[in-house]
Amino acid sequence: MLSPDSVARQLIEQISLAKAFVVISKESNNLQFAWELSAQIRNSQILLSNAALRRAPLTTTEAETAIRDMALLLFQAQHLHYDSSTMIMRLKARIQGLEEQMNSVSEKSSKYGQIAAEEIPKSLYCLGISLTTEWFRNSNIQQELKEKKQIAAKLSDNNLYHFCVFSDNILATSVVVNSTSLNSKYPDTVVFHLVTDEVNYAAMKAWFSLNSFNGVTVDVQKFEDFTWLNASYVPVLKQLQDSDTQNYYFSGNNDNGKTPIKFRNPKYLSMLNHLRFYIPEVFPALKKLVFLDDDVVVQKDLSALFTKDLNGNVNGAVETCMETFHRYHKYLNYSHPLIRAHFDPDACGWAFGMNVFDLVEWRKRNVTGIYHYWQEKNVDRTLWKLGTLPPGLLTFYGLTEPLDPMWHVLGLGYTNVDQQLIEKGAVLHYNGNSKPWLKIGMEKYKPLWDKYIDYGHPLLQQCNVH
């Protein structure tokens, strides 16, 4: 193939040129000539295939006829005015047309993928309804909960290991709690603080009252009970009252579809998403806490995280800048003077989903106030477009202590992850659209999540959760 006299090379070059002429012939409605070219392309390809199978080079003798016949067809193409300049012009037009088609398909794929990712499966909806019904129907559950008031002391005991999850997904939260409890050396010293919304509060309470988790203490709250969480204090709630913000996230018609659908998802204004910036106020008695997203699975004992020295920093997190995509300039708008003046574009990004927070240091440095400052500056969405990670990067800039990457392995919800990393990882994160509880979840990673669910549970069977 490297030799200029190679017969195989000559055939391949002829095939490439002939394929281009086939496209032009079809566009010129010369279907007979396109057929003749295609037939000769197949003949040449068969010759190359046979040579590859016998592991011997093509000889001039056996390829002579194919090369001559193809050369005659290519010569004929010139007489049909398929000259180089015409061919280049038509191919450019063809490429442009294909690019437009590809962009259209890509945009549709992105939209449908986003819709599928945000869909609540019928089985999970059924589970929520069944649990809510059970909570209000079965007074014994509520009575048992009242009798467990001794857990109140544990909720503020700083000698225990405290974890928090903010979620409206009962099954996902259950997996987080169950996987943590089963892999903990001392589950009776683990306390889970769950915060949900009014809609899912009864169902969440019922599930964690009906089921035990290896001695782990579980407390459920709803954020609507936090009286300090109001529009006069919280920028996100204040922005929700703004008509421009409402149009941007809820109308979908004010910019002719120029903004990708993923940027306009109302979930990015959800208080359950932004509550991570108010952890010291949610848990005023606690000094140290591990924050977990609801799309993680815990595989190892996490107690060592609580003795990690954060060196005066507030946030312990795994950095994600092994590649340039995860540096600050990919998340923030560096054409904005505020961003340009305060943040290094090559600073290393890190991940939410498994974070150790020193709440004493947080309060001392008024980290929530820093978050408020940047959130208010971004009212017009010119500093960043979506999510809680960009404001997190700004808020915890210079206040983040890198953790060993094995504490938090990412990517199971959108890409292929090295099997060795999965085996060694303490926390596996299904970040991305392909969540394990959705039909679009990545099949090869679902078993890692599924094993922490008892699919034999009567309520799960009743709702066809599988």
Short mmCIF file of N, CA and C in Angstrom, two decimals, residues 327-329 332-334 336-348 370 373-374 377 383-384 390-399:
data_model
loop_
_atom_site.label_atom_id
_atom_site.label_comp_id
_atom_site.label_asym_id
_atom_site.label_seq_id
_atom_site.Cartn_x
_atom_site.Cartn_y
_atom_site.Cartn_z
N ARG A 327 -11.88 22.38 32.42
CA ARG A 327 -11.30 23.56 33.05
C ARG A 327 -12.33 24.70 33.04
N TYR A 328 -12.04 25.72 33.82
CA TYR A 328 -13.03 26.78 34.04
C TYR A 328 -13.56 27.40 32.75
N HIS A 329 -12.69 27.55 31.75
CA HIS A 329 -13.11 28.26 30.53
C HIS A 329 -14.20 27.52 29.77
N LEU A 332 -17.62 28.74 31.95
CA LEU A 332 -17.90 30.15 32.22
C LEU A 332 -17.66 31.01 30.99
N ASN A 333 -18.28 32.17 30.96
CA ASN A 333 -18.17 33.07 29.83
C ASN A 333 -17.01 34.05 30.06
N TYR A 334 -15.86 33.74 29.47
CA TYR A 334 -14.67 34.58 29.69
C TYR A 334 -14.65 35.84 28.82
N HIS A 336 -16.93 37.91 29.47
CA HIS A 336 -17.48 38.84 30.47
C HIS A 336 -16.35 39.36 31.36
N PRO A 337 -16.24 40.67 31.53
CA PRO A 337 -15.12 41.24 32.30
C PRO A 337 -15.05 40.75 33.75
N LEU A 338 -16.19 40.49 34.37
CA LEU A 338 -16.19 40.01 35.76
C LEU A 338 -15.51 38.65 35.89
N ILE A 339 -15.83 37.77 34.96
CA ILE A 339 -15.24 36.43 34.96
C ILE A 339 -13.75 36.52 34.64
N ARG A 340 -13.44 37.32 33.63
CA ARG A 340 -12.05 37.46 33.18
C ARG A 340 -11.16 38.01 34.29
N ALA A 341 -11.71 38.91 35.09
CA ALA A 341 -10.90 39.60 36.11
C ALA A 341 -10.66 38.75 37.35
N HIS A 342 -11.54 37.78 37.62
CA HIS A 342 -11.47 37.08 38.90
C HIS A 342 -11.04 35.61 38.83
N PHE A 343 -11.10 34.99 37.63
CA PHE A 343 -10.90 33.54 37.58
C PHE A 343 -9.93 33.13 36.48
N ASP A 344 -9.01 32.24 36.84
CA ASP A 344 -8.05 31.69 35.88
C ASP A 344 -8.80 30.75 34.94
N PRO A 345 -8.76 31.00 33.62
CA PRO A 345 -9.50 30.14 32.69
C PRO A 345 -9.02 28.69 32.68
N ASP A 346 -7.76 28.48 33.07
CA ASP A 346 -7.22 27.12 33.09
C ASP A 346 -7.29 26.47 34.47
N ALA A 347 -8.01 27.11 35.40
CA ALA A 347 -8.18 26.51 36.72
C ALA A 347 -8.91 25.19 36.57
N CYS A 348 -8.59 24.27 37.46
CA CYS A 348 -9.12 22.91 37.37
C CYS A 348 -10.56 22.85 37.87
N ILE A 370 -21.04 34.45 49.15
CA ILE A 370 -20.31 34.48 47.87
C ILE A 370 -21.21 33.95 46.76
N TYR A 373 -23.75 36.52 45.74
CA TYR A 373 -23.16 37.58 44.93
C TYR A 373 -23.13 37.18 43.45
N TRP A 374 -22.63 35.97 43.17
CA TRP A 374 -22.50 35.55 41.77
C TRP A 374 -23.84 35.22 41.14
N LYS A 377 -25.37 38.42 40.06
CA LYS A 377 -24.68 38.98 38.90
C LYS A 377 -25.09 38.27 37.60
N LEU A 383 -23.01 35.19 32.65
CA LEU A 383 -21.79 34.63 33.26
C LEU A 383 -21.70 33.13 32.98
N TRP A 384 -22.83 32.45 33.05
CA TRP A 384 -22.92 31.02 32.71
C TRP A 384 -24.35 30.74 32.31
N PRO A 390 -21.41 25.62 37.49
CA PRO A 390 -20.73 26.91 37.27
C PRO A 390 -20.76 27.83 38.50
N PRO A 391 -21.94 28.06 39.14
CA PRO A 391 -21.90 28.90 40.34
C PRO A 391 -21.10 28.24 41.46
N GLY A 392 -21.06 26.90 41.47
CA GLY A 392 -20.25 26.20 42.46
C GLY A 392 -18.76 26.46 42.25
N LEU A 393 -18.34 26.46 40.97
CA LEU A 393 -16.93 26.73 40.65
C LEU A 393 -16.54 28.14 41.09
N LEU A 394 -17.46 29.09 40.92
CA LEU A 394 -17.19 30.47 41.34
C LEU A 394 -17.19 30.58 42.86
N THR A 395 -18.19 29.98 43.48
CA THR A 395 -18.36 30.09 44.94
C THR A 395 -17.20 29.48 45.70
N PHE A 396 -16.73 28.32 45.26
CA PHE A 396 -15.69 27.60 45.99
C PHE A 396 -14.30 27.79 45.37
N TYR A 397 -14.15 28.83 44.54
CA TYR A 397 -12.85 29.11 43.92
C TYR A 397 -11.84 29.44 45.02
N GLY A 398 -10.75 28.70 45.05
CA GLY A 398 -9.73 28.91 46.08
C GLY A 398 -10.11 28.32 47.43
N LEU A 399 -11.25 27.61 47.48
CA LEU A 399 -11.71 27.03 48.74
C LEU A 399 -11.94 25.53 48.61
#
